[in-house]
Coordinates of C-alpha atoms and ligand atoms in Angstrom, one line a residue:
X1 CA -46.5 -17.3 -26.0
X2 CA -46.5 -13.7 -24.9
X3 CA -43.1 -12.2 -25.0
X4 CA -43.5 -8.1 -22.9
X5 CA -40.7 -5.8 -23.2
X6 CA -40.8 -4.9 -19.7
X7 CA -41.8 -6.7 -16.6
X8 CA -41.3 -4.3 -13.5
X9 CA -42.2 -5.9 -10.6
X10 CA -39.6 -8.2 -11.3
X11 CA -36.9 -5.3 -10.5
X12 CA -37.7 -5.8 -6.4
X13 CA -35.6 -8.5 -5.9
X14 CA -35.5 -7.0 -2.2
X15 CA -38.6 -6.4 -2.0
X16 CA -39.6 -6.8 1.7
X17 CA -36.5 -4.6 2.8
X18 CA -37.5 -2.1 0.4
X19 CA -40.8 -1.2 1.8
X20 CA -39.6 -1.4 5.4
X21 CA -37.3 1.6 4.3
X22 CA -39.9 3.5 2.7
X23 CA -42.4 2.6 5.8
X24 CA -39.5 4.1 7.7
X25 CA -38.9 7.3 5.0
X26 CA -42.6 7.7 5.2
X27 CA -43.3 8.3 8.7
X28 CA -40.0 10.1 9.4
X29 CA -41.6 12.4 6.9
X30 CA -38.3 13.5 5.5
X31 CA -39.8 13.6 2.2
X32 CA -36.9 16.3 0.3
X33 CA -33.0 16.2 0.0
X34 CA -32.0 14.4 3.5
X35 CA -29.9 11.5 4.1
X36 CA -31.9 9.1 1.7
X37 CA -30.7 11.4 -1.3
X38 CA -27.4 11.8 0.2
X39 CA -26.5 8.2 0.4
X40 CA -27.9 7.2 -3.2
X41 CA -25.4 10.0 -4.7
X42 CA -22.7 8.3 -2.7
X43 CA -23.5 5.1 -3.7
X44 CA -24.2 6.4 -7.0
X45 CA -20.4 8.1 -7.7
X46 CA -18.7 5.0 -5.8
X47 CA -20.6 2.7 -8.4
X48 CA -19.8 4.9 -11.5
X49 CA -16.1 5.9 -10.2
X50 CA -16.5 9.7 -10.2
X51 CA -16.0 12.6 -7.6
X52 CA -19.7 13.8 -7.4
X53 CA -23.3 12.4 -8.1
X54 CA -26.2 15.3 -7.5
X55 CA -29.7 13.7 -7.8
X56 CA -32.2 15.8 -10.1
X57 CA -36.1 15.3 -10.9
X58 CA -35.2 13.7 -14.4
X59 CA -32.6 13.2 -16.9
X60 CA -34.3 16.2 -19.1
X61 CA -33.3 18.4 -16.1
X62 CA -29.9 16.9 -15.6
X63 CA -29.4 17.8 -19.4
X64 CA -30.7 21.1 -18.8
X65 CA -29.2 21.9 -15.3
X66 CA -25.9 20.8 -16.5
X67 CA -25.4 22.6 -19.4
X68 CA -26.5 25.8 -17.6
X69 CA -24.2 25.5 -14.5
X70 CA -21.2 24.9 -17.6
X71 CA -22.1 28.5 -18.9
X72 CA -23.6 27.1 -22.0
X73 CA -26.6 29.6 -22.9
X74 CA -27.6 32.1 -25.8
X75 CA -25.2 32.9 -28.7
X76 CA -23.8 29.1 -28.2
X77 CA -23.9 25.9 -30.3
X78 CA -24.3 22.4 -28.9
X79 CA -23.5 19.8 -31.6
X80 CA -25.4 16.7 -30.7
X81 CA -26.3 13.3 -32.9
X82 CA -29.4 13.3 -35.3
X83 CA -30.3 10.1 -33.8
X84 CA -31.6 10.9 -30.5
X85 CA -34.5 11.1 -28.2
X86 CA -36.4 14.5 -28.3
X87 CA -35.2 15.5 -24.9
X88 CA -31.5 15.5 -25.9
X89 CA -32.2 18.7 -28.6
X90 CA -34.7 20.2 -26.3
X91 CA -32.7 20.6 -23.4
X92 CA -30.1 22.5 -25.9
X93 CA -33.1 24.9 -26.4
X94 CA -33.8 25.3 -22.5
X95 CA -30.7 26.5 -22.2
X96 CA -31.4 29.3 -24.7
X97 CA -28.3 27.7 -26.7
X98 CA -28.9 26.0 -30.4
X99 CA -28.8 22.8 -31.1
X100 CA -26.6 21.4 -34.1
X101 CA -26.8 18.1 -35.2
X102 CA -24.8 16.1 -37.2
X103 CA -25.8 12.6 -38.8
X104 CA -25.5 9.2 -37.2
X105 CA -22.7 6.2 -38.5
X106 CA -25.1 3.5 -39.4
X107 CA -22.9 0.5 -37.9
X108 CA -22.4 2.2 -33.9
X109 CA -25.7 4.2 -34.5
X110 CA -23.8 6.5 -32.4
X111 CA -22.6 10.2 -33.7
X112 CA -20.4 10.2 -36.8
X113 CA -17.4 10.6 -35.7
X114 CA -16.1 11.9 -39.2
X115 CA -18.7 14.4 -39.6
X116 CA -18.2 15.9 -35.7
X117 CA -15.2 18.4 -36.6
X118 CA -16.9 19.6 -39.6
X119 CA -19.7 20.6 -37.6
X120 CA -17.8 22.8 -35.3
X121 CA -17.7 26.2 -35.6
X122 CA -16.7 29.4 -34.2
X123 CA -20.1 29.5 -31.6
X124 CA -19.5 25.7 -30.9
X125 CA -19.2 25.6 -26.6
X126 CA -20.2 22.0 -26.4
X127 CA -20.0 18.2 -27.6
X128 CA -23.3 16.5 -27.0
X129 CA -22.7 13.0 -27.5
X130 CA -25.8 10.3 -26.7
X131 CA -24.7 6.9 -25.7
X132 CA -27.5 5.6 -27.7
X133 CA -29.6 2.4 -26.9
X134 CA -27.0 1.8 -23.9
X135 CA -23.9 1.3 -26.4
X136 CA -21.0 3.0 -25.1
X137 CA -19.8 6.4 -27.7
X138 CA -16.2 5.8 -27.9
X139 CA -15.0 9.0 -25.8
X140 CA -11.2 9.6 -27.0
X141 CA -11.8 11.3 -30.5
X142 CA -14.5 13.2 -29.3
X143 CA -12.1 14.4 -26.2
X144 CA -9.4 15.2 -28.4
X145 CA -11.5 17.3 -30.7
X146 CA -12.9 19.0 -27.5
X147 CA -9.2 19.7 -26.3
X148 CA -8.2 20.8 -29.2
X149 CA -10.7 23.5 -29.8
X150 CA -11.4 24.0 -25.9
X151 CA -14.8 22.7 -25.9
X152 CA -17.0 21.3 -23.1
X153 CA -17.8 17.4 -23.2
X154 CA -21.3 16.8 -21.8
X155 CA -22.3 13.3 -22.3
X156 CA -26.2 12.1 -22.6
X157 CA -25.6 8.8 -20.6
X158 CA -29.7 8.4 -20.5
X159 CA -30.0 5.1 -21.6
X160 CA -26.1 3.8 -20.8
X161 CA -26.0 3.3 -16.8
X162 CA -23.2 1.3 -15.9
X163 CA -22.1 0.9 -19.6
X164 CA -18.3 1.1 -20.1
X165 CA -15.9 1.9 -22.7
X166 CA -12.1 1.2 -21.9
X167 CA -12.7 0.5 -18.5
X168 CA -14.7 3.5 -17.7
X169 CA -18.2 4.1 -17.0
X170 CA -20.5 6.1 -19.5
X171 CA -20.7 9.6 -18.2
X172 CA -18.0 9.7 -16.5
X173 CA -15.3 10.9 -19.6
X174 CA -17.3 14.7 -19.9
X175 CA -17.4 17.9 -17.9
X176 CA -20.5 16.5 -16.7
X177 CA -23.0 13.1 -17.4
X178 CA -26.4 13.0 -17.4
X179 CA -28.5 10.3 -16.5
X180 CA -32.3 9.2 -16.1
X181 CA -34.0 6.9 -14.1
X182 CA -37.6 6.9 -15.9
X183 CA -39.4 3.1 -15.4
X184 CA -38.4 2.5 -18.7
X185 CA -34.3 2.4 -18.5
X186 CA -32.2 0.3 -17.1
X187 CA -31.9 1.5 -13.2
X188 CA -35.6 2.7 -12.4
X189 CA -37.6 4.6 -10.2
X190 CA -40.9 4.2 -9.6
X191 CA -42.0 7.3 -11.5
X192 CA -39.4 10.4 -12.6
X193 CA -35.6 10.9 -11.4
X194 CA -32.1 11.7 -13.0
X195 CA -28.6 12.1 -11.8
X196 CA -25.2 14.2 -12.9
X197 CA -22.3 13.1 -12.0
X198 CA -19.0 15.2 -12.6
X199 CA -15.4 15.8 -11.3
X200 CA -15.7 19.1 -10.2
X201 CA -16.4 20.0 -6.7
X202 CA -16.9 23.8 -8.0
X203 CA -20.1 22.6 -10.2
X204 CA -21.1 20.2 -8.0
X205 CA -21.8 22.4 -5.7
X206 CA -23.2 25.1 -7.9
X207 CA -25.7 22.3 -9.0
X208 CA -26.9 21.6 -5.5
X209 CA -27.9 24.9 -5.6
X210 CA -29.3 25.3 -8.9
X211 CA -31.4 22.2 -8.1
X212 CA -33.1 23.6 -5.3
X213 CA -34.4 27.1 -6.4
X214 CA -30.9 28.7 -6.5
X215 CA -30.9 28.3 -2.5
X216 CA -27.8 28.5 -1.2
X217 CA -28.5 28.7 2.5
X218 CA -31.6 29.5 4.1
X219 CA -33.5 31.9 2.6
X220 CA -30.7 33.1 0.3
X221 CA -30.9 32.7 -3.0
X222 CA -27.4 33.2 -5.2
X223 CA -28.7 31.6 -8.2
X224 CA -31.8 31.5 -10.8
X225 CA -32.2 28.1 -10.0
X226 CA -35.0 25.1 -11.1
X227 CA -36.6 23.2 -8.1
X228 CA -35.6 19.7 -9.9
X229 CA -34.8 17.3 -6.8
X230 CA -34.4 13.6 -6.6
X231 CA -37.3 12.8 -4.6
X232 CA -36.2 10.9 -1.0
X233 CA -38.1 8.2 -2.1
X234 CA -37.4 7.7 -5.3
X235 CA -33.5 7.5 -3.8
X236 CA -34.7 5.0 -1.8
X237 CA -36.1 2.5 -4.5
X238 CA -32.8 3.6 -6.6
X239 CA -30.5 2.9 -3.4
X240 CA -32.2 -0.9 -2.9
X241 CA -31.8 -1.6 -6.9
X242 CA -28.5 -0.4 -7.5
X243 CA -26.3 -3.6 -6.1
X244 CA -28.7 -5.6 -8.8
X245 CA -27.7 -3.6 -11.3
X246 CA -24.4 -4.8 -12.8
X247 CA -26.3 -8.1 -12.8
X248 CA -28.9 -7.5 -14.8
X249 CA -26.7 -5.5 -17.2
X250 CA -24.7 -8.6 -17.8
X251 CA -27.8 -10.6 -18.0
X252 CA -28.9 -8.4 -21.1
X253 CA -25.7 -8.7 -22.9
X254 CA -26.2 -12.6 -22.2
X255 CA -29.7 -12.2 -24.0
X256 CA -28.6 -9.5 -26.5
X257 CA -25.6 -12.3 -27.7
X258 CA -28.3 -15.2 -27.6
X259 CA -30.3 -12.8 -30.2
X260 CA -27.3 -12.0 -32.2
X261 CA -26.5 -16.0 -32.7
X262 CA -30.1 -17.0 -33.3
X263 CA -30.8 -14.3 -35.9
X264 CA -26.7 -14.6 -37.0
X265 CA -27.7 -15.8 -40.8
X266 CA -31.3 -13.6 -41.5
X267 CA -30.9 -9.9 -43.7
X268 CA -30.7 -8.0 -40.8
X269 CA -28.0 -6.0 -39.0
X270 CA -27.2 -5.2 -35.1
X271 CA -25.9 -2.3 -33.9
X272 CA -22.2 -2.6 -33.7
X273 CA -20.8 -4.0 -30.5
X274 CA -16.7 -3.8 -29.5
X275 CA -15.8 -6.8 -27.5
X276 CA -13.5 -4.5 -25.7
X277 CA -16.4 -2.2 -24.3
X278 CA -19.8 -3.3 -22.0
X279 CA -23.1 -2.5 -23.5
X280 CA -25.7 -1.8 -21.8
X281 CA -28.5 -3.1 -23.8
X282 CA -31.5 -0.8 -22.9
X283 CA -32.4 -1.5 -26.4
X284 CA -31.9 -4.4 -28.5
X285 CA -32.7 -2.8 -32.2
X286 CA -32.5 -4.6 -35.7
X287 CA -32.2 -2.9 -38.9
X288 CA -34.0 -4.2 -41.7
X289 CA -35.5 -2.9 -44.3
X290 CA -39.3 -4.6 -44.5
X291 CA -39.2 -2.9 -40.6
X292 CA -43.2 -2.2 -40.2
X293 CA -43.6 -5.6 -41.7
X294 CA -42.0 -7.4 -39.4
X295 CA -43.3 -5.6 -35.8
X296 CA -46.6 -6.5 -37.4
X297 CA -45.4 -10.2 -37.9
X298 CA -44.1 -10.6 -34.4
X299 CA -46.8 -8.2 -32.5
X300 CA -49.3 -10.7 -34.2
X301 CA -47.3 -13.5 -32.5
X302 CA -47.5 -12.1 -29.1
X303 CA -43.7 -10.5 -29.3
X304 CA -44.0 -7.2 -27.7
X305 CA -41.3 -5.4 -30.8
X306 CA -42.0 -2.0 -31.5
X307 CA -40.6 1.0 -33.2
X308 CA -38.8 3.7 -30.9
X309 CA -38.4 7.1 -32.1
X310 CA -39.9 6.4 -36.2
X311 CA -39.7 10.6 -36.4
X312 CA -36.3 12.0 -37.1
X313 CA -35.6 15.2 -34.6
X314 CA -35.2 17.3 -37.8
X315 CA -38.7 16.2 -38.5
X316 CA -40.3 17.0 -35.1
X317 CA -43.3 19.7 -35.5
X318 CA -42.0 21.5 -32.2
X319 CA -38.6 22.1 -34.0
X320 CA -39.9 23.1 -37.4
X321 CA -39.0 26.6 -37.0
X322 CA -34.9 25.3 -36.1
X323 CA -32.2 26.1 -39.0
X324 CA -32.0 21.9 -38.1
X325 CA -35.3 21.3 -39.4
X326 CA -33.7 22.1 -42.9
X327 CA -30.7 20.1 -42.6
X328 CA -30.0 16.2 -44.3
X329 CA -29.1 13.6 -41.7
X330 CA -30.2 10.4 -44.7
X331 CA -28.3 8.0 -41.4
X332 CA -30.4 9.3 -39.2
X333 CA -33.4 8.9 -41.5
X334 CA -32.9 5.3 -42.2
X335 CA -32.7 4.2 -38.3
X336 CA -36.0 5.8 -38.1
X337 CA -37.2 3.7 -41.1
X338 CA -35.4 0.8 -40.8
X339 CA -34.9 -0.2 -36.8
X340 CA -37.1 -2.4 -34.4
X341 CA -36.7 -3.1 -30.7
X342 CA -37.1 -6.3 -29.9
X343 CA -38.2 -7.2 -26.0
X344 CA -34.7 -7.9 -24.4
X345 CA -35.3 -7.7 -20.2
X346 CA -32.9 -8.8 -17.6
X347 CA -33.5 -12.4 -16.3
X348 CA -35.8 -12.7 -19.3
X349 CA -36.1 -16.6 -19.9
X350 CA -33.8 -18.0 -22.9
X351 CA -37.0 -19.8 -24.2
X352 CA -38.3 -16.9 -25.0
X353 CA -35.6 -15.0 -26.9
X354 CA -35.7 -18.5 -28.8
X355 CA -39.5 -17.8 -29.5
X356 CA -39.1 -14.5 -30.6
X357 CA -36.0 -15.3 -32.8
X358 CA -38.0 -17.8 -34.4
X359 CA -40.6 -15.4 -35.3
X360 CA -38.6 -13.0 -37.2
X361 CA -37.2 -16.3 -39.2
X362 CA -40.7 -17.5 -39.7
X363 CA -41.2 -13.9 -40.8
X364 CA -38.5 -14.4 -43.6
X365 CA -39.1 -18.1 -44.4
X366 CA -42.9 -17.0 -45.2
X367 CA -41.8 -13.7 -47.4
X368 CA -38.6 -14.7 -48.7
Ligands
PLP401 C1 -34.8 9.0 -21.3 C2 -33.9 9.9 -22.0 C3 -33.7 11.3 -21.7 C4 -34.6 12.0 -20.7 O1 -34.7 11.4 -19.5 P1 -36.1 11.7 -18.6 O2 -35.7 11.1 -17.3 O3 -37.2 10.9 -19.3 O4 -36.3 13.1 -18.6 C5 -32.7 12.0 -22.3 N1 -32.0 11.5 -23.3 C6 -32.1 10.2 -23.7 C7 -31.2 9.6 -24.7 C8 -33.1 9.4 -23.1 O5 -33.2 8.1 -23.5

């Protein structure tokens, strides 16, 4: 049995309506902005419950385009978790602002929430927190701590589309939330894209600008801007998928719950879940400590597991020169050692999240 961690032609359930729209987008040859982008952000905000949606070119750029239209720039610190994915602390650095991370909790693998204050100093301008592996950063102690010290909330909501926590959507509790659409997450294009959605009409606006070379009519130019656009057709593919995708969230919690039970009794530990929040499951990791042992078990049983993200940020070559690269983060150290995905798709049969549970018992059974 072959058990793939992705299967993406099976993300058209509408297929044949799909490429009639593009067919149509095509030979219109409305190719940037237009009403294809306008009606995804629409549909997009309605979905997630906020004021504003603005369609970038990825979720690197919504990070970085964000953060800039907040003011955040040189002479500022973003605190942001240890535990990320590289673009997180690299957009910090686009902005010209520096990065400060602070460890990960081991159970939530989200940011320590007991370390965040500490971190926090008189340069802090931002929170930074990364809804990691689609599990929902619970928002309120981070707020209060942002209120409290008058800080901007900017929330990395990446890998968390259509996650919620107390009733809300991820990205929707911050100043501003960033999301991606690269093939790999949970609502795809078919190549690069990103979102931001926020409250304010004031930086919404100023984003539509900065998105499109600073352009704020015709031939006049207010701001410094990036040309990072959601491209027409990529809002097209996004527009046909997004009804599906509350679906086939629920349909990996299903899965994620199946693993949970079938695995319930091995040394190994999940990434904690509250019952009163909705995961989004674009990762389904394991902790255990004979980690490249096992992806060697399973990948030699045909299940697809792998490792993401085995270097810690602090470790990364292209931040060696950071103050960060001489900090501890020992959490954020032992995720990298210690965690495995294993394949967990929507609609993925149950048969074979039973055949890949039983290979990480076998996996056991045979080495104690
Ligand atoms: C994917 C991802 C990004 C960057 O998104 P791109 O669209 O690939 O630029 C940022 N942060 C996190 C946590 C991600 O998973």
């Amino acid at each position: 049995m072959k058990i793939a961690r992705y299967d993406y032609a099976s993300q058209f359930p509408d297929l044949d309506q799909l490429t009639e729209r593009l067919r149509d987008m095509l030979t219109r040859g409305h190719y940037v902005l237009g009403e294809e982008v306008e009606a995804f952000e629409s549909a997009l905000a309605e979905y997630l419950g906020c004021e504003h949606a603005i369609g970038v070119n990825s979720g690197t750029d919504a990070l970085i385009l964000s953060m800039k239209a907040l003011g955040i720039g040189p002479g500022d610190e973003v605190v942001t978790q240890a535990n990320t994915f590289h673009a997180t602390v690299l957009a910090i650095l686009w902005t010209g602002a520096t990065p400060v991370l602070v460890d990960a909790d081991l159970d939530t693998m989200g940011i320590d929430l007991d370390a965040l204050e500490g971190a926090c100093g008189p340069r802090t301008k931002a929170l930074l927190p990364v809804h990691l592996y689609g599990r929902p950063t619970a928002m309120a102690r981070i707020q209060a701590l942002a209120d409290e010290r008058g800080l901007l909330v900017v929330e990395d909501a990446a890998q968390a589309i259509g996650a919620r926590h107390a009733g809300q959507r991820a990205g929707t509790f911050g100043a501003a939330g960033c999301f991606s659409f690269h093939p790999s997450k949970n609502l795809a294009a078919a190549g690069d894209g990103g979102a931001i959605v926020c409250a304010s009409r004031e930086l919404a606006d100023e984003l539509r600008i900065t998105r499109s070379l600073g352009q704020a009519a015709a031939n006049h130019h207010t701001h410094i801007g990036l040309n990072s656009k959601l491209d027409a057709l990529q809002a097209v593919v996004l527009h046909s998928k997004l009804p599906h995708l509350d679906g086939w969230n629920q349909s990996r919690r299903e899965l994620a719950s199946m693993y949970r039970e079938a695995l319930a009794d091995l040394p190994l530990a999940f990434q904690h879940d509250d019952p009163a929040d909705e995961h989004a499951y674009h990762l389904f990791q394991v902790r255990v400590e004979r980690r490249d042992a096992l992806v060697e078990h399973l990948k030699a049983r045909g299940v697809d597991a792998t490792v993401r993200y085995p270097v810690p940020i602090h470790r990364q070559p292209a931040f060696a020169d950071l103050p960060l690269a001489q900090g501890s983060f020992p959490v954020a150290e032992r995720l990298c050692n210690e965690l495995l995905t294993l394949p967990l798709r929507p609609n993925m049969p149950a048969e074979e999240v039973a055949y890949a549970a039983d290979q990480v018992r076998e996996f056991f059974s045979a080495n104690g």
